Coordinates of N, CA and C and ligand atoms in Angstrom, one line a residue:
M166 N -14.1 16.9 -10.1 CA -14.5 16.5 -9.1 C -15.1 17.4 -7.8
T167 N -15.5 18.0 -7.5 CA -15.7 19.1 -6.2 C -15.9 17.6 -5.1
E168 N -15.5 18.3 -4.3 CA -16.0 16.8 -3.3 C -15.9 17.9 -2.0
K169 N -17.1 17.5 -1.7 CA -17.7 18.5 0.1 C -16.6 18.7 1.2
K170 N -16.5 20.2 1.6 CA -15.8 20.4 2.3 C -15.9 20.5 3.2
I171 N -14.9 19.6 4.4 CA -15.8 19.8 5.8 C -15.6 20.8 6.9
L172 N -16.3 20.9 7.2 CA -16.2 22.4 8.5 C -16.5 21.6 9.5
F173 N -15.3 22.6 10.6 CA -15.6 22.2 12.2 C -16.3 23.6 12.5
T174 N -17.8 23.4 12.0 CA -18.2 25.1 12.3 C -19.0 24.5 14.0
H175 N -18.6 23.5 14.4 CA -19.7 23.4 15.9 C -18.6 23.5 16.6
A176 N -17.7 24.6 17.2 CA -17.2 24.2 18.0 C -17.2 25.6 18.8
K177 N -16.5 24.3 20.4 CA -16.5 25.3 21.3 C -15.8 25.1 22.1
F178 N -15.6 26.5 22.8 CA -14.4 27.0 23.7 C -15.1 25.7 25.1
E179 N -14.2 25.0 25.6 CA -14.7 23.9 27.1 C -13.5 24.8 28.5
A180 N -12.1 24.5 28.0 CA -11.6 25.3 29.4 C -9.9 25.4 29.2
S181 N -10.1 26.3 29.9 CA -8.0 27.0 30.3 C -6.9 26.3 31.6
C182 N -6.3 25.7 31.4 CA -6.0 25.1 32.2 C -4.8 25.2 32.3
F183 N -4.7 26.1 34.1 CA -2.7 26.5 33.6 C -2.0 26.0 34.7
K184 N -3.2 24.5 35.6 CA -2.1 24.0 36.7 C -2.2 22.3 36.1
P185 N -1.9 20.9 36.0 CA -1.8 20.2 36.0 C -3.6 19.5 36.5
E186 N -3.2 19.7 37.8 CA -5.1 19.3 38.5 C -5.7 20.3 38.6
Q187 N -5.5 20.8 37.0 CA -7.1 22.0 36.9 C -7.3 21.0 36.3
L188 N -7.0 19.8 34.9 CA -6.5 19.2 33.2 C -8.5 18.6 33.7
I189 N -9.2 20.0 32.7 CA -10.8 18.0 32.7 C -10.2 17.0 32.6
P190 N -11.6 16.4 33.0 CA -11.7 15.1 33.2 C -10.8 14.3 31.5
E191 N -10.6 13.5 31.5 CA -10.9 12.7 30.0 C -12.3 12.7 29.7
Q192 N -12.8 11.9 28.2 CA -14.1 11.6 28.0 C -14.2 11.0 27.2
E193 N -14.7 9.2 27.3 CA -14.1 8.2 27.1 C -13.9 7.9 25.6
L194 N -15.8 8.9 25.5 CA -15.4 8.5 23.1 C -15.2 9.8 22.6
I195 N -14.2 10.5 23.5 CA -13.9 12.1 22.5 C -12.6 11.6 22.6
P196 N -12.2 11.4 21.8 CA -10.7 11.5 20.8 C -9.5 13.0 21.4
E197 N -8.9 12.9 21.3 CA -8.4 14.3 21.9 C -6.8 14.4 21.0
I198 N -6.9 15.9 19.7 CA -5.7 16.0 18.8 C -5.3 17.3 19.0
A199 N -3.5 17.0 19.7 CA -2.7 17.7 20.8 C -2.8 19.0 19.2
V200 N -2.0 20.6 20.0 CA -1.3 20.7 18.7 C -0.2 21.7 19.9
A201 N 1.2 21.1 19.3 CA 2.0 21.5 20.2 C 3.2 22.3 19.1
G202 N 4.2 23.2 19.6 CA 5.1 24.0 18.7 C 6.3 24.8 19.7
R203 N 6.6 25.3 19.0 CA 7.8 26.3 19.1 C 6.4 27.0 19.9
S204 N 6.9 28.1 20.1 CA 6.7 29.5 20.6 C 6.1 30.1 19.7
N205 N 4.6 31.0 19.2 CA 4.7 31.7 17.9 C 5.0 31.3 16.5
V206 N 4.3 29.6 16.3 CA 5.1 29.1 15.2 C 3.7 29.0 14.6
G207 N 1.9 29.3 15.7 CA 1.0 29.2 14.8 C 0.3 28.1 15.0
K208 N 0.3 27.8 16.2 CA -0.5 27.2 16.6 C -2.2 27.7 17.0
S209 N -2.4 28.6 17.9 CA -4.1 28.9 17.7 C -3.7 30.1 16.6
S210 N -3.2 29.5 15.5 CA -3.9 31.0 14.4 C -4.5 29.7 13.6
L211 N -3.7 28.2 13.7 CA -3.8 26.8 13.0 C -5.7 26.6 13.5
I212 N -5.2 26.4 14.8 CA -6.4 26.1 15.7 C -7.7 27.1 14.9
N213 N -7.7 28.5 14.7 CA -8.9 29.6 14.3 C -9.0 29.2 13.0
A214 N -7.4 29.0 12.4 CA -7.8 28.7 10.9 C -9.0 27.0 10.2
L215 N -9.2 26.7 11.4 CA -9.2 24.6 11.8 C -10.8 25.1 11.8
L216 N -11.5 26.1 12.7 CA -12.1 26.3 13.3 C -13.6 27.7 12.1
N217 N -12.5 28.0 11.8 CA -13.0 28.8 11.2 C -13.8 30.3 12.6
S218 N -12.9 30.5 13.1 CA -13.2 31.3 14.4 C -11.7 31.7 14.9
R219 N -12.4 33.0 16.2 CA -11.4 33.9 16.4 C -11.4 33.3 18.5
L220 N -11.8 31.9 18.2 CA -11.9 30.9 19.7 C -10.4 31.5 20.4
A221 N -9.4 31.1 19.9 CA -8.5 30.8 20.7 C -7.4 32.3 20.3
K222 N -7.0 32.7 21.1 CA -5.8 34.0 21.1 C -4.8 33.5 20.5
T223 N -4.4 34.7 19.5 CA -3.6 34.9 19.1 C -2.8 35.8 19.0
G224 N -0.9 35.8 19.1 CA 0.0 37.9 19.1 C 0.9 37.7 18.8
Q225 N 1.5 38.6 19.0 CA 2.9 39.1 18.0 C 4.0 38.8 19.4
T226 N 3.5 38.5 20.5 CA 4.6 38.6 21.8 C 4.9 36.6 22.2
P227 N 5.8 36.2 21.7 CA 5.9 34.8 21.6 C 5.8 34.8 23.2
G228 N 5.0 33.7 23.4 CA 4.8 32.5 24.3 C 2.9 33.2 25.0
K229 N 2.7 33.2 23.5 CA 1.1 34.1 24.5 C -0.2 33.1 25.0
T230 N 0.4 32.3 24.4 CA -1.2 30.3 25.7 C 0.5 30.0 26.4
R231 N -0.3 30.0 27.4 CA 0.1 29.8 28.9 C -0.2 28.6 29.2
S232 N -1.3 28.5 29.0 CA -2.8 27.3 29.7 C -2.2 26.2 28.3
I233 N -3.2 24.8 28.4 CA -3.6 24.6 27.7 C -5.2 24.5 27.7
N234 N -5.5 24.3 26.6 CA -6.9 24.7 25.8 C -7.5 23.8 25.5
F235 N -8.8 23.7 25.5 CA -9.7 23.0 25.0 C -11.0 23.1 24.5
Y236 N -11.1 22.6 22.8 CA -11.8 22.9 21.8 C -13.0 21.6 21.5
R237 N -14.3 21.6 22.2 CA -14.7 20.0 21.2 C -15.6 21.0 20.3
I238 N -15.3 19.7 18.8 CA -15.6 20.3 18.1 C -16.8 18.3 17.9
D239 N -18.0 19.1 17.4 CA -18.8 17.9 16.8 C -19.3 18.0 15.3
I240 N -18.5 16.7 14.4 CA -19.3 17.1 12.9 C -20.3 16.4 12.8
P241 N -20.7 16.5 11.7 CA -22.3 16.0 11.5 C -21.9 14.3 11.1
D242 N -22.0 13.2 11.1 CA -22.2 12.0 10.8 C -20.1 11.1 10.5
S243 N -19.9 12.0 12.0 CA -18.7 11.6 12.2 C -18.3 11.7 13.6
K244 N -16.9 10.8 14.3 CA -16.7 10.8 16.1 C -16.6 12.6 16.1
S245 N -16.7 13.5 17.3 CA -16.4 14.4 17.9 C -15.5 14.2 18.0
F246 N -14.5 15.1 18.5 CA -13.0 15.5 18.7 C -13.4 16.6 19.9
R247 N -11.6 16.4 21.2 CA -11.3 17.7 21.5 C -10.3 18.7 20.4
L248 N -9.7 19.7 20.2 CA -8.7 19.9 19.5 C -8.5 20.5 21.4
V249 N -6.9 21.0 21.5 CA -5.8 21.2 22.4 C -5.1 21.8 22.5
D250 N -4.4 23.0 22.6 CA -3.8 23.9 22.8 C -3.5 23.9 23.4
L251 N -1.9 23.5 22.9 CA -0.2 23.5 24.1 C 0.2 24.9 24.0
P252 N 0.6 24.7 25.4 CA 1.6 26.3 25.6 C 3.1 25.8 24.6
G253 N 3.2 26.7 24.0 CA 3.7 26.7 22.9 C 5.8 26.6 24.0
Y254 N 6.9 26.3 23.0 CA 8.8 25.8 24.7 C 9.3 26.3 23.5
G255 N 10.4 26.5 23.8 CA 12.1 27.2 23.1 C 11.6 28.7 23.7
Y256 N 10.9 29.5 23.9 CA 10.9 31.1 24.6 C 11.5 31.6 25.2
A257 N 12.8 31.8 24.9 CA 14.3 32.1 25.7 C 13.7 33.2 26.1
A258 N 13.2 34.1 26.9 CA 12.2 34.6 27.1 C 12.2 34.8 28.7
R259 N 12.2 32.7 28.7 CA 10.8 32.5 29.7 C 11.7 32.1 30.9
S260 N 12.0 32.2 32.7 CA 11.6 32.5 33.7 C 12.4 30.6 33.4
K261 N 13.2 29.9 34.7 CA 13.7 29.2 34.8 C 12.1 28.1 35.3
D262 N 11.9 29.0 35.9 CA 10.3 28.8 36.9 C 9.9 28.9 36.2
E263 N 9.3 29.7 34.8 CA 8.3 29.9 34.3 C 8.6 27.9 33.3
R264 N 9.6 27.5 32.6 CA 9.6 26.5 31.9 C 9.5 25.6 32.5
N265 N 9.6 24.8 33.4 CA 9.9 24.3 34.4 C 8.0 23.5 34.8
E266 N 7.0 25.4 34.9 CA 5.7 25.0 34.7 C 5.2 24.2 34.0
W267 N 6.0 25.0 33.0 CA 5.8 24.8 31.3 C 5.7 22.6 31.4
N268 N 6.7 22.1 31.7 CA 7.8 21.1 31.9 C 6.4 20.5 32.4
R269 N 5.6 20.3 33.5 CA 5.3 20.2 34.8 C 3.9 19.6 33.5
L270 N 3.2 21.2 33.7 CA 1.8 21.0 32.6 C 1.5 20.3 31.3
V271 N 2.6 20.0 30.6 CA 2.5 19.5 29.1 C 2.8 17.8 29.5
S272 N 4.2 18.0 30.5 CA 4.5 16.0 30.8 C 3.0 15.4 31.0
S273 N 2.9 16.5 32.5 CA 1.3 15.4 32.9 C 0.5 15.2 31.9
Y274 N -0.4 16.5 31.0 CA -1.1 16.0 30.3 C -0.6 14.9 28.8
M275 N 0.2 14.9 29.2 CA 0.9 13.9 27.6 C 0.9 12.4 28.4
R276 N 1.8 12.9 29.6 CA 1.6 10.9 30.1 C 0.3 10.3 30.5
K277 N -0.9 10.9 31.1 CA -2.1 10.6 31.5 C -2.9 9.9 30.7
R278 N -2.8 11.2 29.9 CA -3.8 11.4 29.1 C -4.2 10.0 27.8
E279 N -5.7 8.8 28.2 CA -5.7 7.5 27.0 C -6.0 8.4 25.9
S280 N -6.8 9.8 26.3 CA -8.3 9.3 25.3 C -7.2 10.3 23.5
L281 N -5.8 11.3 24.1 CA -4.6 11.9 23.6 C -4.1 10.7 22.2
K282 N -4.5 10.8 21.2 CA -4.3 9.9 20.2 C -3.6 10.8 19.1
L283 N -2.9 11.8 19.1 CA -2.1 12.0 18.1 C -2.1 13.6 18.5
V284 N -1.1 14.4 17.8 CA -0.4 15.2 18.2 C -0.1 15.4 16.9
L285 N -0.6 17.0 16.2 CA 0.3 17.6 15.5 C 1.2 18.4 16.1
H286 N 2.1 17.8 14.5 CA 3.4 18.7 15.8 C 4.2 19.5 14.9
L287 N 3.6 21.4 14.9 CA 3.7 22.9 14.4 C 4.9 23.0 13.6
V288 N 5.7 22.9 12.7 CA 7.0 23.7 12.6 C 7.0 24.4 11.3
D289 N 8.1 25.4 11.9 CA 7.8 26.5 10.8 C 8.0 26.5 9.4
F290 N 7.7 26.4 8.7 CA 8.3 25.6 7.4 C 9.5 26.2 6.6
R291 N 9.7 27.8 7.5 CA 11.6 28.5 7.0 C 12.2 28.0 7.8
H292 N 12.0 27.1 8.6 CA 13.0 27.0 9.8 C 13.4 24.8 10.0
G293 N 12.3 24.2 9.7 CA 12.7 22.7 10.0 C 12.5 22.5 11.4
L294 N 13.5 21.3 11.5 CA 13.2 21.7 13.4 C 14.9 21.9 13.3
L295 N 14.1 22.3 14.5 CA 15.5 22.6 15.4 C 15.4 22.2 16.4
K296 N 15.7 22.0 17.0 CA 17.6 21.2 18.0 C 16.0 21.1 19.4
N297 N 15.3 21.7 20.0 CA 13.7 21.0 20.4 C 12.7 20.5 20.0
D298 N 12.6 21.4 19.4 CA 11.3 19.7 18.0 C 11.9 18.7 17.9
K299 N 13.0 18.7 18.4 CA 14.2 16.4 18.1 C 13.5 16.2 18.6
E300 N 14.0 17.4 20.7 CA 13.7 17.0 21.8 C 12.5 16.2 21.4
L301 N 11.4 16.7 21.5 CA 10.4 16.9 22.0 C 9.1 15.5 20.6
Q302 N 10.4 15.9 19.9 CA 9.4 14.6 18.9 C 9.6 13.0 20.1
E303 N 10.9 12.9 20.0 CA 11.9 11.6 21.2 C 11.0 11.3 22.1
W304 N 10.7 12.9 22.8 CA 9.4 12.3 23.8 C 8.2 12.1 24.1
I305 N 7.9 12.3 22.3 CA 6.7 12.8 22.4 C 6.1 10.7 22.5
R306 N 7.2 10.5 21.5 CA 7.2 9.3 20.8 C 7.7 8.0 22.0
S307 N 8.4 8.8 23.3 CA 8.4 8.1 24.1 C 7.8 7.4 25.3
N308 N 6.5 8.3 24.7 CA 5.3 8.4 25.4 C 4.3 7.2 24.7
G309 N 4.6 7.5 23.5 CA 4.2 6.1 22.6 C 2.4 7.0 22.5
K310 N 3.4 7.7 22.2 CA 1.7 8.6 20.8 C 2.7 9.4 19.7
N311 N 1.0 8.7 18.6 CA 1.6 9.3 16.7 C 2.1 11.3 17.1
I312 N 2.6 11.0 16.2 CA 2.8 12.9 15.7 C 2.6 12.9 13.6
F313 N 1.8 13.4 14.6 CA 2.0 14.0 12.5 C 2.6 15.6 12.3
V314 N 3.4 16.0 11.9 CA 4.6 17.0 11.1 C 2.8 18.1 10.1
V315 N 3.0 19.1 10.9 CA 2.0 20.3 10.5 C 3.0 21.2 9.8
F316 N 3.5 22.2 8.6 CA 4.1 22.6 8.7 C 3.2 24.6 8.4
T317 N 4.1 25.9 8.9 CA 3.1 26.4 9.0 C 3.8 27.7 8.7
K318 N 2.8 28.7 8.7 CA 3.6 30.0 8.0 C 4.2 29.6 6.1
A319 N 4.0 28.7 5.9 CA 4.2 28.4 4.0 C 3.8 29.6 3.4
D320 N 3.0 30.6 3.1 CA 3.0 32.4 2.6 C 4.4 32.8 2.5
K321 N 5.1 32.3 3.1 CA 6.3 32.7 3.4 C 7.6 32.8 2.4
I322 N 7.1 31.5 2.0 CA 7.6 30.1 0.5 C 7.0 30.8 -0.3
A323 N 7.6 30.6 -1.3 CA 8.0 30.5 -3.0 C 6.8 29.0 -2.6
H324 N 5.6 28.8 -3.6 CA 4.8 27.6 -3.9 C 5.7 26.8 -4.0
G325 N 6.3 27.7 -5.9 CA 6.7 26.0 -6.1 C 8.3 26.0 -6.0
K326 N 8.4 26.4 -4.6 CA 9.9 25.5 -3.1 C 8.7 24.2 -2.1
W327 N 7.6 24.5 -2.4 CA 7.0 23.8 -1.2 C 7.5 21.7 -1.2
K328 N 6.8 21.2 -2.6 CA 7.6 19.7 -2.9 C 8.7 19.6 -2.5
S329 N 9.5 19.6 -3.3 CA 11.2 19.8 -3.1 C 11.4 19.7 -1.7
M330 N 11.4 21.1 -0.8 CA 11.4 21.9 0.7 C 10.9 20.6 1.5
R331 N 9.5 19.7 1.3 CA 8.6 18.4 2.1 C 9.8 17.9 2.2
E332 N 9.6 17.7 0.8 CA 10.7 15.9 0.5 C 12.4 16.5 1.7
E333 N 13.0 17.6 0.8 CA 14.1 17.6 1.5 C 13.7 17.4 3.4
Y334 N 13.1 17.8 4.2 CA 12.8 17.7 5.7 C 12.8 16.4 6.1
V335 N 12.2 15.3 4.8 CA 12.0 14.5 5.1 C 12.1 13.9 4.9
R336 N 14.0 13.4 4.4 CA 14.9 13.3 3.7 C 15.6 13.5 5.1
A337 N 15.4 14.5 6.0 CA 16.6 14.7 6.6 C 16.5 14.1 8.4
G338 N 15.4 13.4 8.2 CA 14.8 12.8 9.4 C 14.1 12.9 10.3
M339 N 12.9 14.0 9.9 CA 11.9 14.5 10.8 C 10.6 13.8 10.3
Y340 N 10.3 13.4 11.8 CA 9.4 12.6 11.9 C 8.2 12.7 11.7
S341 N 7.2 11.7 11.1 CA 6.6 12.0 11.0 C 4.9 10.7 10.6
F342 N 4.5 10.2 11.0 CA 3.6 8.6 11.0 C 2.9 8.7 8.8
D343 N 3.0 11.2 8.6 CA 1.7 10.5 7.3 C 2.9 11.4 6.6
M344 N 2.9 12.0 5.0 CA 3.3 12.6 4.7 C 3.0 14.0 5.2
P345 N 3.8 14.9 5.4 CA 3.0 16.6 6.4 C 2.5 17.3 5.0
I346 N 1.2 18.3 6.3 CA 1.0 18.8 4.9 C 1.5 20.1 5.3
I347 N 1.2 20.8 5.0 CA 1.8 22.1 3.9 C 1.0 23.4 4.7
T348 N 0.3 24.1 5.2 CA -0.3 25.0 5.5 C 0.7 26.3 6.3
S349 N -1.1 27.4 5.4 CA -0.9 29.3 5.7 C -2.3 29.4 6.7
S350 N -2.2 29.4 8.0 CA -3.4 30.0 8.1 C -3.7 31.3 7.9
E351 N -2.2 32.3 7.3 CA -2.9 33.9 6.5 C -3.8 34.1 5.7
K352 N -3.6 32.8 5.0 CA -3.6 32.2 3.3 C -5.0 31.2 3.7
R353 N -5.2 30.6 4.3 CA -5.3 29.6 4.2 C -5.3 28.4 3.1
E354 N -4.8 27.3 3.1 CA -3.5 26.8 2.4 C -3.6 26.1 2.8
G355 N -4.1 24.6 2.9 CA -3.8 23.7 3.3 C -4.8 23.2 4.6
I356 N -5.5 24.4 4.5 CA -6.5 23.7 6.5 C -7.3 23.0 5.7
D357 N -7.7 22.4 4.9 CA -8.7 22.2 4.3 C -8.1 20.6 3.8
S358 N -7.2 20.2 4.0 CA -6.6 19.0 4.1 C -6.7 18.0 5.1
L359 N -5.8 19.3 6.1 CA -6.1 19.0 7.4 C -7.2 19.2 7.4
S360 N -8.4 19.2 7.5 CA -9.6 19.3 8.0 C -10.1 17.5 7.6
E361 N -10.1 17.7 6.5 CA -10.3 15.9 5.6 C -9.3 15.1 6.6
F362 N -7.7 15.1 6.7 CA -7.2 14.5 7.1 C -7.9 14.1 8.6
I363 N -7.7 14.9 9.8 CA -8.5 14.9 11.1 C -9.9 13.9 10.3
V364 N -10.6 14.3 10.0 CA -11.9 13.2 9.2 C -12.3 11.9 9.9
K365 N -10.7 11.5 8.8 CA -9.9 10.6 8.4 C -9.7 9.6 10.3
F366 N -8.4 10.4 10.1 CA -8.8 10.2 11.1 C -8.8 9.4 12.5
L367 N -10.0 9.6 12.3 CA -11.3 9.5 13.9 C -12.1 8.9 13.4
N368 N -12.0 8.1 11.9 CA -13.2 7.0 11.7 C -12.3 6.0 11.3
D369 N -10.7 6.1 11.0 CA -10.4 4.7 10.9 C -10.1 3.6 11.0
Ligands
GTP1675 N1 3.0 35.2 7.8 C1 1.8 34.4 8.3 N2 1.6 34.8 9.9 C2 1.3 33.9 10.3 C3 0.4 32.3 10.2 N3 0.2 31.8 11.1 C4 0.0 32.6 12.4 N4 1.0 33.8 12.4 C5 1.6 34.5 12.8 O1 2.4 34.2 13.7 C6 2.1 34.7 15.3 C7 1.4 33.5 15.9 O2 1.1 32.9 16.5 P1 -0.4 32.6 17.3 O3 -1.1 31.5 16.5 O4 -0.6 32.5 18.2 O5 1.0 30.4 17.6 P2 1.6 30.5 18.6 O6 1.5 28.5 18.5 O7 -0.1 30.2 19.2 O8 2.4 30.9 20.1 P3 2.4 30.1 21.1 O9 0.8 30.7 21.9 O10 2.9 31.8 22.8 O11 3.2 30.0 21.5 C8 1.3 35.9 14.7 O12 1.5 36.8 15.2 C9 0.1 35.4 13.5 O13 -0.5 36.2 13.1 C10 1.1 32.0 8.7 O14 0.1 31.3 8.6 N5 1.2 33.2 8.0
MG1676 MG1 -0.8 30.2 21.7

């Protein structure tokens, strides 16, 4: 059976917000799905893979995305939504001031945003959850938000190990409200499954 692929082709960049005061207003009927994770885990690359575009800036240097970036996606026969690229955390070379800025920006977004319906927590498939990932998960959940884990950079791991590794991570206590999806933005693996998951989530 061949299913019709869902393509997020109607996407546009809306805004880059560097400070809480700059956050664009929420729109009642537009749910937001945020993409969170450590610096360099592949957040912006995943957004580009999902949108089949180069709208999000990616890079070799960790800490590439310093703002919260909003993308608006319209899908035929489905609800529209926003993908929200969050700045990464856990980049050691950041100064204390920069870390405080991150906290101020991300926490003001997470705490107040009613339209934020889901946080995609990106986790490098090679490393699993590190200490600050666990802290992030606890903090997101304490704010009453849904977490769904998306593994990234799976092309670095032999295909044959994927399933057992995922099971191992889930057994070790990684939180995700549904079975995590394994992706590679570089090889476009798992991207269609993730698109389908998003559409189903939006319309359930
Ligand atoms: N092998 C491989 N590399 C990837 C993949 N996705 C991203 N990368 C690489 O990882 C690096 C970081 O990617 P970004 O998408 O910029 O990561 P980010 O999470 O947005 O990083 P910050 O904005 O710094 O928080 C880049 O060099 C990408 O080319 C993937 O699926 N496989
Ligand atoms: Mg980025």
